[in-house]
PDB file of C-alpha atoms in Angstrom:
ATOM      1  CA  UNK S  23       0.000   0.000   0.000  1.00 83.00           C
ATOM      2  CA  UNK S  24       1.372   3.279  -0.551  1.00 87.00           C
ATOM      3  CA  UNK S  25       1.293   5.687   2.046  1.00 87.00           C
ATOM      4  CA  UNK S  26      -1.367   8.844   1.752  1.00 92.00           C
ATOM      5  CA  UNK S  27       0.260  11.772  -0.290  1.00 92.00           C
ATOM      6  CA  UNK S  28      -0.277  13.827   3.286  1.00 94.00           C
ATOM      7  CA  UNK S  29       1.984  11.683   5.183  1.00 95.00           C
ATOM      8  CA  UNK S  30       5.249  12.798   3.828  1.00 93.00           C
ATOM      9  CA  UNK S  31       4.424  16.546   4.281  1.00 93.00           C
ATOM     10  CA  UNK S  32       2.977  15.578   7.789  1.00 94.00           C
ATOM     11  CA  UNK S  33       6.959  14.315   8.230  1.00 95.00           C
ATOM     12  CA  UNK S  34       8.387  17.059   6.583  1.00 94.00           C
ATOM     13  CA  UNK S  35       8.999  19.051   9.624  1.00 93.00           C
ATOM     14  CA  UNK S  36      11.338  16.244  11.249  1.00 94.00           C
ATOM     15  CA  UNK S  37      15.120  15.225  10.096  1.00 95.00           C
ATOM     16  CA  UNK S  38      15.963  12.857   7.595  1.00 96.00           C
ATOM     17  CA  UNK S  39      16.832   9.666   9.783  1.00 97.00           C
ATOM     18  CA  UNK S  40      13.629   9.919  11.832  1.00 97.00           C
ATOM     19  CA  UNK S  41      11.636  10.484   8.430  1.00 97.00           C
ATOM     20  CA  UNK S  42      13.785   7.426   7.182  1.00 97.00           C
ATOM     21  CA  UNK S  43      13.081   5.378  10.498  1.00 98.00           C
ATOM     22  CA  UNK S  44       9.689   6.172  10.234  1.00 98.00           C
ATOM     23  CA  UNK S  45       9.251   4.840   6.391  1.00 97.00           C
ATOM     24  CA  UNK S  46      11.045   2.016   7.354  1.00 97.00           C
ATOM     25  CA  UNK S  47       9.178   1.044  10.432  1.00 98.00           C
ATOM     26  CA  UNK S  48       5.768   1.697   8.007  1.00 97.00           C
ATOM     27  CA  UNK S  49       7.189  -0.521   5.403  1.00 96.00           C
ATOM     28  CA  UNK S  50       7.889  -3.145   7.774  1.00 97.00           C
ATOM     29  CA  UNK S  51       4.692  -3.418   9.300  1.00 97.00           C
ATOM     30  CA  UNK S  52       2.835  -3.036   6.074  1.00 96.00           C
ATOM     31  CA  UNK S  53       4.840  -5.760   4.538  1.00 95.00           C
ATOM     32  CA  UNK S  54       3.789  -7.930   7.257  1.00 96.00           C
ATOM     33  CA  UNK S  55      -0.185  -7.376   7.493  1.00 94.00           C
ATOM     34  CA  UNK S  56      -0.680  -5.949   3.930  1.00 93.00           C
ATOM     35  CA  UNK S  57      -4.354  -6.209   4.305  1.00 91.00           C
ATOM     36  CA  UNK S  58      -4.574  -3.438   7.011  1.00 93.00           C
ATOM     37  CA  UNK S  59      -5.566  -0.316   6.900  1.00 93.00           C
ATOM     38  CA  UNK S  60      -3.308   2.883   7.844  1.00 96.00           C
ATOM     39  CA  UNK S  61      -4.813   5.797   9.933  1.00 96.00           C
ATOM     40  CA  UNK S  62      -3.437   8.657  10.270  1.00 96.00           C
ATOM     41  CA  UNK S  63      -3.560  11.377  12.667  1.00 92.00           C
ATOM     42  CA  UNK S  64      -0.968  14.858  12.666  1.00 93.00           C
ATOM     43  CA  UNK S  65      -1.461  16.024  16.391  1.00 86.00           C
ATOM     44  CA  UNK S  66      -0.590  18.266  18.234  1.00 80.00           C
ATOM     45  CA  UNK S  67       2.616  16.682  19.470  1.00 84.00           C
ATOM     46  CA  UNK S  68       3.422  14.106  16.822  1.00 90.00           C
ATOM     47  CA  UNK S  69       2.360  11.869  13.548  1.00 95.00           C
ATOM     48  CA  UNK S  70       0.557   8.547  14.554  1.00 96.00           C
ATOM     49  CA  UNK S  71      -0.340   6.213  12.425  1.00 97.00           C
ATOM     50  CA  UNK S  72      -2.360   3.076  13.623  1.00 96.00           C
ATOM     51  CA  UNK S  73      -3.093  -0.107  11.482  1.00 96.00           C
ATOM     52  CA  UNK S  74      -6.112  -1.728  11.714  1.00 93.00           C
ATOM     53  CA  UNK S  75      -8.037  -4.110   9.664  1.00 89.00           C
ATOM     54  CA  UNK S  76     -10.921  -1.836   9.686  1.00 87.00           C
ATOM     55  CA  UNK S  77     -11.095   2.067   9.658  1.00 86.00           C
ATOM     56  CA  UNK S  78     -11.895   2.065  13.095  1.00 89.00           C
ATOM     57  CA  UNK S  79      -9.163   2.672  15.624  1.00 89.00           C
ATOM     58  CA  UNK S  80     -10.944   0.567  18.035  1.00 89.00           C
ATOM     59  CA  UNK S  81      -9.892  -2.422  15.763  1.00 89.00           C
ATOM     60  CA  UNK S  82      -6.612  -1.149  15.864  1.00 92.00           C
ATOM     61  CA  UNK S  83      -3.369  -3.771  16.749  1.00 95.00           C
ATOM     62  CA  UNK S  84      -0.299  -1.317  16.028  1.00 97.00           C
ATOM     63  CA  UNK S  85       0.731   2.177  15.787  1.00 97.00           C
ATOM     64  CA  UNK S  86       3.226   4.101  15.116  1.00 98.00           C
ATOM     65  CA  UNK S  87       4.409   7.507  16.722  1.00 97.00           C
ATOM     66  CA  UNK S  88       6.629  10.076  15.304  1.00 97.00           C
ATOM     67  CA  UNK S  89       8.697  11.945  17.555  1.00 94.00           C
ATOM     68  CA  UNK S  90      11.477  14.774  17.509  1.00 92.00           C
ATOM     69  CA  UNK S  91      14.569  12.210  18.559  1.00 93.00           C
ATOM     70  CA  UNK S  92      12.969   8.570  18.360  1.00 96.00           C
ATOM     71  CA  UNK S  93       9.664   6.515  16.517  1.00 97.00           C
ATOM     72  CA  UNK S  94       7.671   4.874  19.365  1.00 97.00           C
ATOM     73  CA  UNK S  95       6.394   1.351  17.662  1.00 98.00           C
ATOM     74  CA  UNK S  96       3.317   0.196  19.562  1.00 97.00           C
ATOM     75  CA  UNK S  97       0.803  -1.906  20.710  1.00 97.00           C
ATOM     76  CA  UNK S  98      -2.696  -0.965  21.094  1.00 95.00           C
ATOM     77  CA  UNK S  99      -3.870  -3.532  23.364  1.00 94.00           C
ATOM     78  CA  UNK S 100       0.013  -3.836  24.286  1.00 93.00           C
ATOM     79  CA  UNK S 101      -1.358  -4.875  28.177  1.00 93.00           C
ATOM     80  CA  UNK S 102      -3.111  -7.905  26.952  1.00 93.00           C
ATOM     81  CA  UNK S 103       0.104  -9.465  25.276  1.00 93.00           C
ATOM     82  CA  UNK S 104       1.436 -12.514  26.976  1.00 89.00           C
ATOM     83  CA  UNK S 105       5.146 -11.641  28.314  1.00 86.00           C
ATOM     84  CA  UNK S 106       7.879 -11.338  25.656  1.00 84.00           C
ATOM     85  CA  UNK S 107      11.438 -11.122  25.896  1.00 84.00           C
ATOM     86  CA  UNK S 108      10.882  -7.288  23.927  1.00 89.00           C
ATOM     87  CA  UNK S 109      10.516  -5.008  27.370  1.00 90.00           C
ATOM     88  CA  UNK S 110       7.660  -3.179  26.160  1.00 93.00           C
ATOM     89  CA  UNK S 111       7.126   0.656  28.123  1.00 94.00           C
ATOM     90  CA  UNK S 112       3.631   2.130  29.280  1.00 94.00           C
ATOM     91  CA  UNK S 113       1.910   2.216  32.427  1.00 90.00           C
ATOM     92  CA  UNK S 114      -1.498   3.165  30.952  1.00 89.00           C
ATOM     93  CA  UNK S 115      -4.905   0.521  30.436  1.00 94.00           C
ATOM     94  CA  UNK S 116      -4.039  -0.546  27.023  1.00 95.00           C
ATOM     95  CA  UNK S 117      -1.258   0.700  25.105  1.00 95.00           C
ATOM     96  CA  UNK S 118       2.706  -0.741  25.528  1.00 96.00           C
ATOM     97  CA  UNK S 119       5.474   0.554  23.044  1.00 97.00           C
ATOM     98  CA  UNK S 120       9.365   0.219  22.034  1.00 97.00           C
ATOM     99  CA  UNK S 121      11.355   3.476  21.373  1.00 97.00           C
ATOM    100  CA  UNK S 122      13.307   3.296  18.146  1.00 97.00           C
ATOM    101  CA  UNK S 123      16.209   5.457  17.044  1.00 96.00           C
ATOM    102  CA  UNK S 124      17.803   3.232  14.517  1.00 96.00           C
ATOM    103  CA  UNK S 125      15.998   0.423  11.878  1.00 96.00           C
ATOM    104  CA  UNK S 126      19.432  -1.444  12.894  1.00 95.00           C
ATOM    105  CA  UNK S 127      18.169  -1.509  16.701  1.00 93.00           C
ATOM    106  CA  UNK S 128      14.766  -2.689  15.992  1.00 96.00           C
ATOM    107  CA  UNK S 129      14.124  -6.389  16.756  1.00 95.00           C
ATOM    108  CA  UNK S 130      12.216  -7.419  13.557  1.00 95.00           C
ATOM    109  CA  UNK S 131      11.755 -11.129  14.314  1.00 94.00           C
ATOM    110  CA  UNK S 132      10.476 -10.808  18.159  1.00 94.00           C
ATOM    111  CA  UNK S 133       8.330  -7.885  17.322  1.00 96.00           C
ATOM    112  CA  UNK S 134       6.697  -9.987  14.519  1.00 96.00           C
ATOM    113  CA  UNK S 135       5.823 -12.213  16.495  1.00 95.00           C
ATOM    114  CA  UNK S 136       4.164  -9.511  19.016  1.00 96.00           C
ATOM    115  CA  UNK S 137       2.373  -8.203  16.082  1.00 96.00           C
ATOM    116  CA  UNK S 138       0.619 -11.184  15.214  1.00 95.00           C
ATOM    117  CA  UNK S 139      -0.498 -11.780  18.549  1.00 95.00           C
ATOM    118  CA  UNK S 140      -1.990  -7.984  18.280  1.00 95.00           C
ATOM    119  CA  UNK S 141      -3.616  -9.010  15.351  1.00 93.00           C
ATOM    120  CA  UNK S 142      -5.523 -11.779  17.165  1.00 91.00           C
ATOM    121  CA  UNK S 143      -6.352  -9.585  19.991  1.00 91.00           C
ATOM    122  CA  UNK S 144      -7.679  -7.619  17.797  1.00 88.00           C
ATOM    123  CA  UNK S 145      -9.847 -10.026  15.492  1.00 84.00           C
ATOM    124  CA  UNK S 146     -11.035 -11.907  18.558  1.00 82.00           C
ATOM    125  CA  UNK S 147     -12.197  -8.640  19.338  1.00 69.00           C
ATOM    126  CA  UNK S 148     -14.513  -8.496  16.126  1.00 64.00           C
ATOM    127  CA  UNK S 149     -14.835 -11.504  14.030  1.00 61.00           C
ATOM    128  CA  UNK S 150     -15.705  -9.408  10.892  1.00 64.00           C
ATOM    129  CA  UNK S 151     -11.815  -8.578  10.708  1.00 62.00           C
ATOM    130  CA  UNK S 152     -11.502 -12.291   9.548  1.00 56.00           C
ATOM    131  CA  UNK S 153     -12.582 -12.233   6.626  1.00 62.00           C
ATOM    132  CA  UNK S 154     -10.935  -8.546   5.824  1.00 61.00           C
ATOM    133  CA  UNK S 155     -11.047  -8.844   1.815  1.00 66.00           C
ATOM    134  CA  UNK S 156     -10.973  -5.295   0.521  1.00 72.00           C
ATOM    135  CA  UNK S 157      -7.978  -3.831  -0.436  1.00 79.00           C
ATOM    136  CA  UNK S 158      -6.388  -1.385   2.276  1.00 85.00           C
ATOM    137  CA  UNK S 159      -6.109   2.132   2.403  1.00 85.00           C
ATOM    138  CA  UNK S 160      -3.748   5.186   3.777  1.00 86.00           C
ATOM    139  CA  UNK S 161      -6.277   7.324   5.068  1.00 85.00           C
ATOM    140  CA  UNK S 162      -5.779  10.727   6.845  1.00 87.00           C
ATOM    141  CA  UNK S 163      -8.350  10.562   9.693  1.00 86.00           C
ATOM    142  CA  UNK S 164      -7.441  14.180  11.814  1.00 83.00           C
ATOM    143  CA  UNK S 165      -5.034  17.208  11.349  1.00 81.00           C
ATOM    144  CA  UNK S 166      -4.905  19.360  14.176  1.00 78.00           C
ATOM    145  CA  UNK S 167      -4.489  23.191  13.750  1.00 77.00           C
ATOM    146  CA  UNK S 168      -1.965  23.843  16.005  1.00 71.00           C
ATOM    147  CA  UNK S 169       1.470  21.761  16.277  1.00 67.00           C
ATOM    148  CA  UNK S 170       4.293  21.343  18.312  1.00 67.00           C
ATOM    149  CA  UNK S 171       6.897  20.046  15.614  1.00 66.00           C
ATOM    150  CA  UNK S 172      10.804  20.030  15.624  1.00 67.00           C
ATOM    151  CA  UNK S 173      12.665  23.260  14.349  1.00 52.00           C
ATOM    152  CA  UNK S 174      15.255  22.538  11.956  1.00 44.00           C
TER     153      UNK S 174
END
């Protein structure tokens, strides 16, 4: 899936490796579940993108979070993942998350194997996601007004 033509200028604003890191990290995860859909939200204090097999967030399994120094890859039901070697941070109800600095730091075969967990969390959640047959989108779903972004 190609990312929406919004996403890039949403990333504009940061430097070239966390732009890069950020691709990357997309590319890996929609390598891996190609049949789920992006959302995307430019906030107030970063880019987040979640994946989902719907356009609901609610069905949401991963996200992604764009930051000034670091990407935070996440789980969105993170807290109902059975224990992993992968240390995941968060002290909140649902979500858990890695910070990445560097594709070359990122642990691609223990965090696939946390993402397809998150994807049955998610379809046990709602057993329409099973049968997910339409082709996925990149979808912009909010752009808040006023940012806090990096200065170059």
């Amino acid at each position: 899936m190609r990312p929406n033509p919004a996403l890039k200028k949403f990333l504009a604003p940061y430097s070239k490796e966390i732009q890069q890191l950020t691709l990357q990290l997309r590319d890996f995860l929609t390598d891996l579940v190609p049949e789920a859909n992006e959302l995307i939200w430019d906030n107030y204090n970063a880019v987040a993108m979640a994946y989902s097999k719907s356009e609901k967030l609610s069905d949401g399994f991963c996200h992604i979070a764009v930051y000034a120094k670091h990407v935070n890859f996440g789980f969105n039901k993170g807290s109902q993942l059975p224990p992993h070697s992968i240390k995941l941070e968060g002290k909140g109800k649902l979500i858990r998350h890695i910070k990445v600095k560097s594709i070359h730091e990122f642990p691609k075969e223990a965090i696939t194997k946390l993402i397809w967990e998150a994807v049955t969390i998610s379809e046990k959640n709602n057993s329409e996601l099973l049968d997910k047959t339409t082709p996925s989108k990149s979808l912009v779903m909010s752009i808040s007004e006023k940012k806090l972004r990096p200065t170059s």
